[in-house]
Short mmCIF file of C-alpha atoms in Angstrom, two decimals:
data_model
loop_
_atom_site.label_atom_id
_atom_site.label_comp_id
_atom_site.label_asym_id
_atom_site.label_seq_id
_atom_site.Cartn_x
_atom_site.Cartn_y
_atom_site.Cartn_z
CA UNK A 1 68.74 -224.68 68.39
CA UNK A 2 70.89 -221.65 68.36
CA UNK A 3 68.94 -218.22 69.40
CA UNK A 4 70.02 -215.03 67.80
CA UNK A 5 71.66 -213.52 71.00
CA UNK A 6 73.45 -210.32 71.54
CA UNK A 7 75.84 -209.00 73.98
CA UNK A 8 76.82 -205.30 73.96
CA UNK A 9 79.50 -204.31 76.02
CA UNK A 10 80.15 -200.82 75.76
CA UNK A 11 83.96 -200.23 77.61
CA UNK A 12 85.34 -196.78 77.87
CA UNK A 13 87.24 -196.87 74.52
CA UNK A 14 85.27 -199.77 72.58
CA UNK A 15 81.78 -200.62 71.94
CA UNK A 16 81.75 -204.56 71.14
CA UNK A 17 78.92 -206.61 69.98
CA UNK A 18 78.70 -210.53 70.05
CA UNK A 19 76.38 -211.87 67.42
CA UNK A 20 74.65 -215.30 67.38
CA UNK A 21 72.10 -216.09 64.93
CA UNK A 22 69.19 -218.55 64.27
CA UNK A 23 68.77 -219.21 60.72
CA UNK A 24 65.67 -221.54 61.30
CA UNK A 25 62.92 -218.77 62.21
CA UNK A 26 61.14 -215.48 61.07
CA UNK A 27 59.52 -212.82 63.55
CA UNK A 28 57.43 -211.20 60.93
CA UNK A 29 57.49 -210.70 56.76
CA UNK A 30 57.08 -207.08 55.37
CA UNK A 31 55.51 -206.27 52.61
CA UNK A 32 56.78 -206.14 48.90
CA UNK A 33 56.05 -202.58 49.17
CA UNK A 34 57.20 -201.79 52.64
CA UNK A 35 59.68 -199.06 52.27
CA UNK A 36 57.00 -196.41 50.34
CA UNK A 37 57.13 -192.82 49.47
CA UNK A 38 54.40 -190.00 49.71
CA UNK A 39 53.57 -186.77 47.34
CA UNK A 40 51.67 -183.61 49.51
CA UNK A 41 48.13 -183.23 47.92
CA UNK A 42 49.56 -179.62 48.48
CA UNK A 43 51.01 -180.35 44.65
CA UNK A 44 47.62 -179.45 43.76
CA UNK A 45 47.48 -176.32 45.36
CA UNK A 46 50.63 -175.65 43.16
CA UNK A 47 51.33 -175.42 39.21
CA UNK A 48 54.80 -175.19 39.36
CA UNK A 49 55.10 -178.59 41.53
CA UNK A 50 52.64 -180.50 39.09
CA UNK A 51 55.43 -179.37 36.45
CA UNK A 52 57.73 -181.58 38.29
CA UNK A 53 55.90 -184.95 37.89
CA UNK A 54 57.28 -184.18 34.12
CA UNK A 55 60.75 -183.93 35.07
CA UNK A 56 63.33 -186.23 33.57
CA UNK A 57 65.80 -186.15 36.39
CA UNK A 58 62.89 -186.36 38.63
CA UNK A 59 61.42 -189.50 37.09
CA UNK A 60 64.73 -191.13 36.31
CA UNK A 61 65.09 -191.24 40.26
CA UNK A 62 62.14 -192.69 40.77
CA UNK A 63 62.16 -195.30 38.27
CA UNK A 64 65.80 -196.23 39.61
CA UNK A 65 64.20 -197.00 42.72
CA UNK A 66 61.22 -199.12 41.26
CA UNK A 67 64.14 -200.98 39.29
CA UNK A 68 64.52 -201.93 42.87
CA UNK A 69 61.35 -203.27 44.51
CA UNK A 70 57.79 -202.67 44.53
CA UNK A 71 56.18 -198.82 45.56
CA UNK A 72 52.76 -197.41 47.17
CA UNK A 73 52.57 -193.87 46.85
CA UNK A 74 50.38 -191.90 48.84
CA UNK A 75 49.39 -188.84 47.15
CA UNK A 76 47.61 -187.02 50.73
CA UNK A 77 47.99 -185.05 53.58
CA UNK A 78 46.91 -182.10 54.97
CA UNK A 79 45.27 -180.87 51.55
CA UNK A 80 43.51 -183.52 50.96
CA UNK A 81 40.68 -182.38 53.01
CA UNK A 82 40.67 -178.99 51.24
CA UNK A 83 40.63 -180.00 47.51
CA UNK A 84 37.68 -181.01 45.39
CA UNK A 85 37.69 -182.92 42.03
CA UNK A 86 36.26 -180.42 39.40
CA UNK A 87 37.07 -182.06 36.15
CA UNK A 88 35.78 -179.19 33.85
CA UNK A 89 37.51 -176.42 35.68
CA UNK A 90 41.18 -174.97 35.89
CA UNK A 91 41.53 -176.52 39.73
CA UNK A 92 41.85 -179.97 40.51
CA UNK A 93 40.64 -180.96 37.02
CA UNK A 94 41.43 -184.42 34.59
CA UNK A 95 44.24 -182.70 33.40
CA UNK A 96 45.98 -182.84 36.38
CA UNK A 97 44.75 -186.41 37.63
CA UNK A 98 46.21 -187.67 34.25
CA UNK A 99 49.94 -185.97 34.92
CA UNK A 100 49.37 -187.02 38.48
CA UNK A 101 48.80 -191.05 36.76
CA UNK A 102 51.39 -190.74 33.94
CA UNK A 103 54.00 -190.59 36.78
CA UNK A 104 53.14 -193.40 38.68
CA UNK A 105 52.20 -195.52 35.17
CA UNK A 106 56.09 -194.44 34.35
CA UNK A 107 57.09 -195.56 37.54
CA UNK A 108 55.14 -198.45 37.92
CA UNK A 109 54.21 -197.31 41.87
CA UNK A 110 50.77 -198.05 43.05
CA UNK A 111 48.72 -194.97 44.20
CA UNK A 112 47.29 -193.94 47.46
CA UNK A 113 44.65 -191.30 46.88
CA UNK A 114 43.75 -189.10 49.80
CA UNK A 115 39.76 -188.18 49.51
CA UNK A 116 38.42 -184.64 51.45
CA UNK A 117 36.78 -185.78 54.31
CA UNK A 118 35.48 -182.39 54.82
CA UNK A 119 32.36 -182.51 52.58
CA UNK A 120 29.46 -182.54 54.87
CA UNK A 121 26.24 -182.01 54.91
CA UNK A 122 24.53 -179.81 57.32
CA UNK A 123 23.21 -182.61 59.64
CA UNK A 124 27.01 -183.94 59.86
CA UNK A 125 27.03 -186.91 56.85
CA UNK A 126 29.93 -186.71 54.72
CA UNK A 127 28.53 -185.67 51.36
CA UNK A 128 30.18 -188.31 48.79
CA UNK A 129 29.19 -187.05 45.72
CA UNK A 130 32.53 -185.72 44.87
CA UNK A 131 34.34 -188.33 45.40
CA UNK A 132 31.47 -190.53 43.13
CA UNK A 133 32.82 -187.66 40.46
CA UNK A 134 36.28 -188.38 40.73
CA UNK A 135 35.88 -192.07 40.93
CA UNK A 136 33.73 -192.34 38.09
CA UNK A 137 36.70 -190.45 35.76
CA UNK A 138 39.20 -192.98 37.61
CA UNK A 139 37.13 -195.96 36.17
CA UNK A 140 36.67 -194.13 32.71
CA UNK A 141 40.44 -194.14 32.45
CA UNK A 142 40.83 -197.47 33.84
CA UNK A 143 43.57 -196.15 36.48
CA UNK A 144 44.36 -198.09 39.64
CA UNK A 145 44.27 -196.49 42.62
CA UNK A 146 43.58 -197.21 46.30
CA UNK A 147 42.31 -194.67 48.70
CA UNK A 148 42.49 -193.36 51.91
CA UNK A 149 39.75 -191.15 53.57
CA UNK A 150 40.69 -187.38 55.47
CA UNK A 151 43.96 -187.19 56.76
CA UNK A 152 44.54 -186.70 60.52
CA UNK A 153 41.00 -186.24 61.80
CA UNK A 154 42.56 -186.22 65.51
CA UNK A 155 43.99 -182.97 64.93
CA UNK A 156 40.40 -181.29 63.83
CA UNK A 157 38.97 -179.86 67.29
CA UNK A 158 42.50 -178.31 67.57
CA UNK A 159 43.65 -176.90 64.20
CA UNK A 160 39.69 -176.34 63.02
CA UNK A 161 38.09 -175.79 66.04
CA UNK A 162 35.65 -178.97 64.51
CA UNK A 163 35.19 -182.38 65.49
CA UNK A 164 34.33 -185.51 63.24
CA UNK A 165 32.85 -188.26 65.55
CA UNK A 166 34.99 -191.52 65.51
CA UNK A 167 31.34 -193.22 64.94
CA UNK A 168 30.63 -190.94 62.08
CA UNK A 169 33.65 -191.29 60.47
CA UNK A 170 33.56 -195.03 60.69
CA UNK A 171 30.33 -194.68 58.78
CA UNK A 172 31.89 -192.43 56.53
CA UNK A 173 34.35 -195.00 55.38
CA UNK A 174 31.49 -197.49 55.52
CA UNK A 175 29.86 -195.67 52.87
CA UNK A 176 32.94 -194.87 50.92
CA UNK A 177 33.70 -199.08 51.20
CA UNK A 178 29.93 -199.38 49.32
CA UNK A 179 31.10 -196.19 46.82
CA UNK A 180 34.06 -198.55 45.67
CA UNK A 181 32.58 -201.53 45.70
CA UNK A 182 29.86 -200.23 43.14
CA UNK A 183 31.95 -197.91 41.02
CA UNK A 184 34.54 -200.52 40.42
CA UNK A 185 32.35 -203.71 40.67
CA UNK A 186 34.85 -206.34 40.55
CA UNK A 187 38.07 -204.29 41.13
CA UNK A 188 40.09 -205.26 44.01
CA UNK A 189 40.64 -201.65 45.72
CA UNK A 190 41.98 -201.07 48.79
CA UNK A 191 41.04 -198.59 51.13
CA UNK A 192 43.26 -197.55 53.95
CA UNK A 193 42.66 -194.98 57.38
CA UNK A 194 42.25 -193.58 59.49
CA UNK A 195 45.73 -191.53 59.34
CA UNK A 196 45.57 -190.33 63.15
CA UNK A 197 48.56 -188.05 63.99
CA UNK A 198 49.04 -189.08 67.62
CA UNK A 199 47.72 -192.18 69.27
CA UNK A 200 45.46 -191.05 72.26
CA UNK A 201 43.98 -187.41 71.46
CA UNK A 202 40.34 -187.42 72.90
CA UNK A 203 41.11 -191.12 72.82
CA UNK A 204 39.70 -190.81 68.90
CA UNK A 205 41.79 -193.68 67.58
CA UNK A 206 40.61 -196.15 70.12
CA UNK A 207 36.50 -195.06 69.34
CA UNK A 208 37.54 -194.87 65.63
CA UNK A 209 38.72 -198.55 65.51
CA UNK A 210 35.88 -200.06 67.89
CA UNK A 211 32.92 -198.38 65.97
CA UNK A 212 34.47 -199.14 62.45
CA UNK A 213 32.94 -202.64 60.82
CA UNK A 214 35.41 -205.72 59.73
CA UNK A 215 36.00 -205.62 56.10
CA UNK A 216 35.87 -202.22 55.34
CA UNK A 217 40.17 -201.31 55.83
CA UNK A 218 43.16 -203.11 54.13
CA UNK A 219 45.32 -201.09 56.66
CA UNK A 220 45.37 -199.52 59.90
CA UNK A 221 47.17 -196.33 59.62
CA UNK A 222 49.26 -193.69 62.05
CA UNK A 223 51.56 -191.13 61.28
CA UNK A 224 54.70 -190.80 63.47
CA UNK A 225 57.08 -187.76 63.92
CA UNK A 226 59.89 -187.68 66.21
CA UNK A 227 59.37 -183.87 67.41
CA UNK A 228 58.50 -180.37 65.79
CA UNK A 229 61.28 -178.65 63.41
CA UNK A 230 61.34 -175.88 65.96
CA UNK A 231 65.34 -175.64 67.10
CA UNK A 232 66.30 -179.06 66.15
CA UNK A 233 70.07 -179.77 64.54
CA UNK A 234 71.52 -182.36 62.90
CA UNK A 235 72.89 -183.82 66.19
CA UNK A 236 69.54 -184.33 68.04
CA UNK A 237 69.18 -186.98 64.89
CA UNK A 238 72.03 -188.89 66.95
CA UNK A 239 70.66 -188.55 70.49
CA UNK A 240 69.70 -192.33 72.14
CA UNK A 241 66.50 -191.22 73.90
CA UNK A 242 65.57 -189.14 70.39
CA UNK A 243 65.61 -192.60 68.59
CA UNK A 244 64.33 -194.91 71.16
CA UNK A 245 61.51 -192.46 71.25
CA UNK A 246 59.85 -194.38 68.37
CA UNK A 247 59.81 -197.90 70.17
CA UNK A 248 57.15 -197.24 72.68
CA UNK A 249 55.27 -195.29 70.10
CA UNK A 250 55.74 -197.97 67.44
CA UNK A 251 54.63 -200.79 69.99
CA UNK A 252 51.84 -198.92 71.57
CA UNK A 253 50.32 -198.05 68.01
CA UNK A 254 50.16 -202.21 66.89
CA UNK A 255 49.15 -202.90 70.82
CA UNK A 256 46.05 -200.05 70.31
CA UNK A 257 45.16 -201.78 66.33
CA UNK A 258 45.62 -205.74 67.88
CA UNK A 259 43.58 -205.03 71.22
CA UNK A 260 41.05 -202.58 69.34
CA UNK A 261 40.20 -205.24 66.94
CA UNK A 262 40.73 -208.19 69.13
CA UNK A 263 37.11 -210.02 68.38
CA UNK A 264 37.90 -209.56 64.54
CA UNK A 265 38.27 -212.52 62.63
CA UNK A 266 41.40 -211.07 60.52
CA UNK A 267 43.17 -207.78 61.54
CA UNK A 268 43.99 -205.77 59.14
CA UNK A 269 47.30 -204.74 58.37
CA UNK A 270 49.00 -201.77 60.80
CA UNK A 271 51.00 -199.29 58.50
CA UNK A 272 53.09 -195.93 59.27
CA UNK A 273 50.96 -193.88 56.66
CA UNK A 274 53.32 -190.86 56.71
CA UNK A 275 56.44 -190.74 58.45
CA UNK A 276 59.85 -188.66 58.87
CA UNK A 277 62.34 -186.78 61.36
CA UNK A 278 60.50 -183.63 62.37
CA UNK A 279 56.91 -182.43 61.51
CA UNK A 280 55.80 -178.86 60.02
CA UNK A 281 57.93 -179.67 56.72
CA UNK A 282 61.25 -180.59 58.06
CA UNK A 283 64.00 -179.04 59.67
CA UNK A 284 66.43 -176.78 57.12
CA UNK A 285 69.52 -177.34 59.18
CA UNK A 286 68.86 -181.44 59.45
CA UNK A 287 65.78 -182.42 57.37
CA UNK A 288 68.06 -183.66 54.27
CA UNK A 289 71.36 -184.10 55.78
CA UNK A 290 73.26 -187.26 56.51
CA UNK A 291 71.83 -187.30 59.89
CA UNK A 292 68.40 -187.96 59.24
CA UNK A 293 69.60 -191.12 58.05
CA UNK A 294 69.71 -192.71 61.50
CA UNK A 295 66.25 -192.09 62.28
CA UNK A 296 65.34 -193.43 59.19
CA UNK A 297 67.36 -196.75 58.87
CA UNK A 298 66.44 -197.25 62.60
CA UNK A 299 63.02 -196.75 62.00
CA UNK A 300 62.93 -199.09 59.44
CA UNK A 301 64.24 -201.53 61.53
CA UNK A 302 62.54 -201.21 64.27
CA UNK A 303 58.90 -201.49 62.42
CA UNK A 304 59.91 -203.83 60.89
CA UNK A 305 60.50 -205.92 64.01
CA UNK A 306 57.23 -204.37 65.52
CA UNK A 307 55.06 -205.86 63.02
CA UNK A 308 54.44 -203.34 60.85
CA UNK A 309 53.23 -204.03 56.90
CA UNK A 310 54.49 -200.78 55.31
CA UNK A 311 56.32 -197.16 56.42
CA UNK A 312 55.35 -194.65 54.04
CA UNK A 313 58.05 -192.13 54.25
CA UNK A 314 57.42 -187.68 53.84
CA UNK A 315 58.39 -187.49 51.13
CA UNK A 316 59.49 -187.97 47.78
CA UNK A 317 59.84 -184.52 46.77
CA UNK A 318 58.45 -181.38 48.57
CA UNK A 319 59.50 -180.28 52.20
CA UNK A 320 62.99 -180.10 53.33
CA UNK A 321 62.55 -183.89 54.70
CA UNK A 322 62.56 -185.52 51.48
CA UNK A 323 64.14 -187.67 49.20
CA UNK A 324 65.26 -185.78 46.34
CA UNK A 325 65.78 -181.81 47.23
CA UNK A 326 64.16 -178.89 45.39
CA UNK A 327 66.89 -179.02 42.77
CA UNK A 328 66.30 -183.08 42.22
CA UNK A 329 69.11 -183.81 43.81
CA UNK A 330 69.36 -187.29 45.79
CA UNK A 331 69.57 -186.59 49.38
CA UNK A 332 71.62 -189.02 51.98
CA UNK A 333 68.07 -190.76 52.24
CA UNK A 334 67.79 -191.61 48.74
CA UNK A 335 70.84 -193.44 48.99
CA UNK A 336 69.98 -195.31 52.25
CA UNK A 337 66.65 -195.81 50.37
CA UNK A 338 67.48 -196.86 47.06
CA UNK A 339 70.34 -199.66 48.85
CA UNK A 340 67.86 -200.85 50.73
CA UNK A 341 65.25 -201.67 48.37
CA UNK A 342 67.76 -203.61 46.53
CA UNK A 343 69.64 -205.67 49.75
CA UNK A 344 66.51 -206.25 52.23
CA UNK A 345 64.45 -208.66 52.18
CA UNK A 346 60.69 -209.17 53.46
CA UNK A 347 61.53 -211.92 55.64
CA UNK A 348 62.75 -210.32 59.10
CA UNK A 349 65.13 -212.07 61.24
CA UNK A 350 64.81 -211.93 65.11
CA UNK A 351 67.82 -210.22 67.09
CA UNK A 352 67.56 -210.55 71.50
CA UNK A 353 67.18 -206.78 72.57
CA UNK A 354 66.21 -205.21 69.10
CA UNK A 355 63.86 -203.10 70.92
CA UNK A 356 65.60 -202.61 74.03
CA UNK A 357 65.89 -198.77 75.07
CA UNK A 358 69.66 -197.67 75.16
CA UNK A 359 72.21 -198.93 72.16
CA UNK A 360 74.70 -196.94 71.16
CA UNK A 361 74.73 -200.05 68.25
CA UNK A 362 71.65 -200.28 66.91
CA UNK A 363 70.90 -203.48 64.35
CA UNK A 364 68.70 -205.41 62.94
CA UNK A 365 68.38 -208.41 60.21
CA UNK A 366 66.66 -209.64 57.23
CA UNK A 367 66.58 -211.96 54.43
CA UNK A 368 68.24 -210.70 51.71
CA UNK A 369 66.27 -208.92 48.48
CA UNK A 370 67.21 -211.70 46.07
CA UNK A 371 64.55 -210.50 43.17
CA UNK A 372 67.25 -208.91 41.69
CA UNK A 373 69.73 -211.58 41.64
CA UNK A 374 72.38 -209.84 43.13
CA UNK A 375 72.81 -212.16 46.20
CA UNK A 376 72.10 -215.97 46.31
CA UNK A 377 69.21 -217.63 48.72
CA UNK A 378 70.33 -217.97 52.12
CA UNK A 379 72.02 -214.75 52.59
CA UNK A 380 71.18 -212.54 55.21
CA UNK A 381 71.58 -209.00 55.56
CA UNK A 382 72.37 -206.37 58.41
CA UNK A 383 71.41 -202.76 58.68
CA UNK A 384 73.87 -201.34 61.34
CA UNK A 385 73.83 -198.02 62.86
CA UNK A 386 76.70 -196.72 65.02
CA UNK A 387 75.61 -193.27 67.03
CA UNK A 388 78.34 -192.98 69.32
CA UNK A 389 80.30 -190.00 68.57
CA UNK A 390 83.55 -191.38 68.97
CA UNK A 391 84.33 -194.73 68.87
CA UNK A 392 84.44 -197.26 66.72
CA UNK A 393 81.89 -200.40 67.25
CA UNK A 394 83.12 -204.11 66.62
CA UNK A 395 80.77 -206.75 65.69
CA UNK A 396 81.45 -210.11 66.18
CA UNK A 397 80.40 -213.69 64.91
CA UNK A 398 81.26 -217.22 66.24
CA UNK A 399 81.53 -218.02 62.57
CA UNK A 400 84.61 -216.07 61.03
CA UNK A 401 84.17 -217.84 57.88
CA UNK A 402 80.96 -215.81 57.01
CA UNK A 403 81.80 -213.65 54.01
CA UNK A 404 80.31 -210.24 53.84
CA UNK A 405 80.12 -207.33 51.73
CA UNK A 406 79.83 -203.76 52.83
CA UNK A 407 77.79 -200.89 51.61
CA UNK A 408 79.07 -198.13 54.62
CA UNK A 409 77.98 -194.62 54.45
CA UNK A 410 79.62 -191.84 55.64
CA UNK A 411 79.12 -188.06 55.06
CA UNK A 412 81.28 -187.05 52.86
CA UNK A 413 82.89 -184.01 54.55
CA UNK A 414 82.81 -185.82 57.73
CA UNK A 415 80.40 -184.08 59.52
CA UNK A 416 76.68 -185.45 59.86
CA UNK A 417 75.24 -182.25 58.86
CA UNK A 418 76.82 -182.83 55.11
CA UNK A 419 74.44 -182.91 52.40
CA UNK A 420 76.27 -185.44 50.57
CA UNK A 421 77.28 -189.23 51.38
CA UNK A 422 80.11 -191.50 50.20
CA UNK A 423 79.64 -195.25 50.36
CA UNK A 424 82.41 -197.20 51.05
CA UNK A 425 84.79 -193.86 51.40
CA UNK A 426 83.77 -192.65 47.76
CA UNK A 427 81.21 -189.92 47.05
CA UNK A 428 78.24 -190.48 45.85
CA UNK A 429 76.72 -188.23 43.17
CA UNK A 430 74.48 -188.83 40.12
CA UNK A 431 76.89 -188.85 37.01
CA UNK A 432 74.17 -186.55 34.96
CA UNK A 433 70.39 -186.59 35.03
CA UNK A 434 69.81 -190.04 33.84
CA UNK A 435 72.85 -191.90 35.49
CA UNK A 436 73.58 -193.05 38.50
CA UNK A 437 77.54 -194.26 39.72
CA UNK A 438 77.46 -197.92 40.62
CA UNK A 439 76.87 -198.88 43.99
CA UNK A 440 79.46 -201.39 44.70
CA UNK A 441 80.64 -203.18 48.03
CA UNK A 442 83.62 -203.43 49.61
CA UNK A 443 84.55 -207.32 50.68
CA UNK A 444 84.59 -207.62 54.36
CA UNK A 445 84.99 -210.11 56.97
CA UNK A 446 84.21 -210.72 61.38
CA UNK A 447 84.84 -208.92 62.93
CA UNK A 448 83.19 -206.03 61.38
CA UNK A 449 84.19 -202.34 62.22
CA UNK A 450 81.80 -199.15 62.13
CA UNK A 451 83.59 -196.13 62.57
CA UNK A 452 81.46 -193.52 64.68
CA UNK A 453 78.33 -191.93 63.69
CA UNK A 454 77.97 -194.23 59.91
CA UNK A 455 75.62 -196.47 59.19
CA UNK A 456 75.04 -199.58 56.54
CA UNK A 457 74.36 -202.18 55.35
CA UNK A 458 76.32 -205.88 55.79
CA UNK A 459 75.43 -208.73 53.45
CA UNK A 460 76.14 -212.28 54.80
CA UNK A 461 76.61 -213.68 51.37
CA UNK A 462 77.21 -217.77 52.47
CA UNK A 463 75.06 -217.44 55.57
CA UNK A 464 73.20 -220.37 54.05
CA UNK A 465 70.27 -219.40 55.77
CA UNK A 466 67.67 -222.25 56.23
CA UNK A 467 64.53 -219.83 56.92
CA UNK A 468 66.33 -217.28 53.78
CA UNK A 469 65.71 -220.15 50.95
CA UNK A 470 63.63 -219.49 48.62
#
């Protein structure tokens, strides 16, 4: 049996890569949903924001992507915890819970609620009955939604000079779990948590996940930034160590869920539930420019190899990190985004040293996406990432008679700091606000060539791909 093997040799003037693959096995299988967005609750702080879950151009984007695969939204964050459901009232009423649901119904995403985890009583219990408020109007309405409970709780003795108890809070969600389970009787919801911002402050994840009872979470969540937006530029987006930063954060997140929960008798799921380049918003000089593509493709990848369900990516709209800018404008990520919804697959294919420290090349495989018929069963796809600054990387296959199609992206002024990406050498740009230009390959063939700091995406159409039938 063949092993997907690969050899980097990185010469002074040439960066080569031999490719073997097994077509027989899978390492893990994503969800349907895996690539995700997020809204700031902070929308509801905000009038003029809630206008823009009306937008055309804003919703056109979004369904384009949901014409591609299936979306969670996660509607949380740091506001959650400071926003109460008053459905009578000008704040945080029905009115804006129904604009908040018309999107997603329009979209056809599935909602993540964040609930304030703040409410307390004065001996320290979480005091519910807002939430029972808002839940009861949810089930009035007959909206589905899942939920989440407080948002970054690790960060509380620090930003709120306050502590929540990991045993507390695991009652909390306990009693939220009972909540849902009698509000929506016999309502599948899911319930996700506990959104910890780092992975070993006052060791609050570990005590969180001993203390908290099986069958209360769908999904074990953690939030993962590369660094602060402090003094960062486009080309720390291209830095090795930068990247590889993720992979012992990535692996020591599933190794804390899988150990934590060890005498369980079915884990949950382990999920980034908010992700992107820099924290505090985003960085204005790199936040939405070409560069922050590699961290994102890359981090795709690499979860995906860890074993993680879903990456919920900061965000759709709001912060200069997101998907579509203030003027609903696709960003280079919207384009990574929306191509990969519609080429990858769930099924992930195993590459040797995927999550070695160190590449210059960075790649990893999947089944192709064939829900949308665009590619047959059996093909495979490849999401390649060249950071070298110079020179060109060449990929080889034993097989030369593998045909391939290429979806290459490139800035478009040639420097990774440009705001605006060509695919296959021709720009990319929405044609008005309710069309976008068709995103067409380029035929290709092994050896493949990726000029210097460009990533893609490299469709193995007659792979025939034993473990990639349907």
């Amino acid at each position: 049996m063949q092993l997907w093997n690969i050899l980097l040799i990185q010469h002074v003037y040439a960066l080569e890569v031999f490719l073997n693959i097994n077509f027989e096995t899978i390492v893990f299988q994503v969800e349907k949903e895996y690539l995700s967005l997020t809204f700031g609750a902070g929308y509801f702080k905000n009038k003029t924001h809630l206008a823009d879950l009306k937008s055309k151009k804003l919703l056109f984007l979004a369904k384009a992507l949901s014409s591609a695969g299936k979306f969670y939204l996660r509607f949380g964050g740091t506001a959650e915890d400071f926003i109460n459901f008053k459905p009578n009232e000008i704040y945080y009423n029905k009115t804006e819970i129904d604009i908040l649901m018309n999107f997603l119904n329009e979209t056809s995403w599935r909602l993540i609620f964040g609930l304030n985890v703040l409410n307390r009583y004065p001996n320290g219990n979480w005091d519910s009955s807002n939430t029972k408020t808002l839940l009861e109007y949810i089930v009035h309405m007959n909206y589905n939604v899942n939920f989440e409970l407080g948002n970054e709780f690790d960060l509380f003795p620090d930003h709120l000079n306050f502590t929540l108890k990991p045993v507390q809070y695991a009652a909390d969600f306990k009693m939220l779990r009972k909540i849902i389970n009698e509000v929506f009787k016999q309502k599948q919801i899911k319930l996700f948590g506990p959104d910890v911002a780092t992975l070993n402050r006052y060791n609050l994840f570990q005590t969180f996940l001993k203390s908290i009872e099986e069958g209360i979470l769908d999904g074990v969540t953690f939030h993962h930034y590369y660094s602060s937006s402090d003094d960062i530029n486009p080309e720390n987006f291209t830095k090795i160590k930068y990247l590889d930063s993720f992979i012992d954060y990535g692996l020591e997140a599933v190794s804390i869920v899988k150990k934590s929960l060890s005498h369980w008798f079915r884990i949950p799921q382990v999920w980034i539930g908010e992700t992107s380049s820099t924290y505090g918003g985003g960085s204005k000089n790199a936040g939405n420019s070409f560069a922050a593509g590699f961290l994102w493709l890359d981090k795709l990848g690499l979860a995906a190899q860890m074993g993680i369900s879903v990456v919920l990516r900061q965000s759709f709209k709001g912060g200069k990190y997101s998907l579509v800018d203030a003027d609903f404008n696709p960003t280079p990520d919207y384009w990574s985004s929306l191509l990969y919804k519609r080429l990858v697959g769930q099924k992930v294919l195993n590459l040797t040293g995927f999550l070695e420290h160190g590449r210059d090349i960075r790649m990893y495989a999947h089944c192709t996406n064939t829900k949308n018929d665009v590619y047959k069963s059996g093909s495979v796809v490849l999401i390649v990432i060249n950071i070298n600054v110079k020179e060109n990387a060449t990929i080889n296959f034993k097989n030369n008679t593998i045909s391939v199609e290429q979806y290459l992206l490139t800035p478009s002024n040639g420097k990774i700091k440009d705001k605006i990406v060509s695919l296959n050498g021709r720009v990319l740009e929405m044609n008005n606000e309710t069309s976008l230009p068709v995103l067409n390959p380029i035929n290709s063939n092994f050896p493949l060539h990726i000029p210097p700091l460009s990533y893609g995406f490299f469709v193995l159409t007659n792979s025939y791909a034993k473990v990639c039938r349907c």
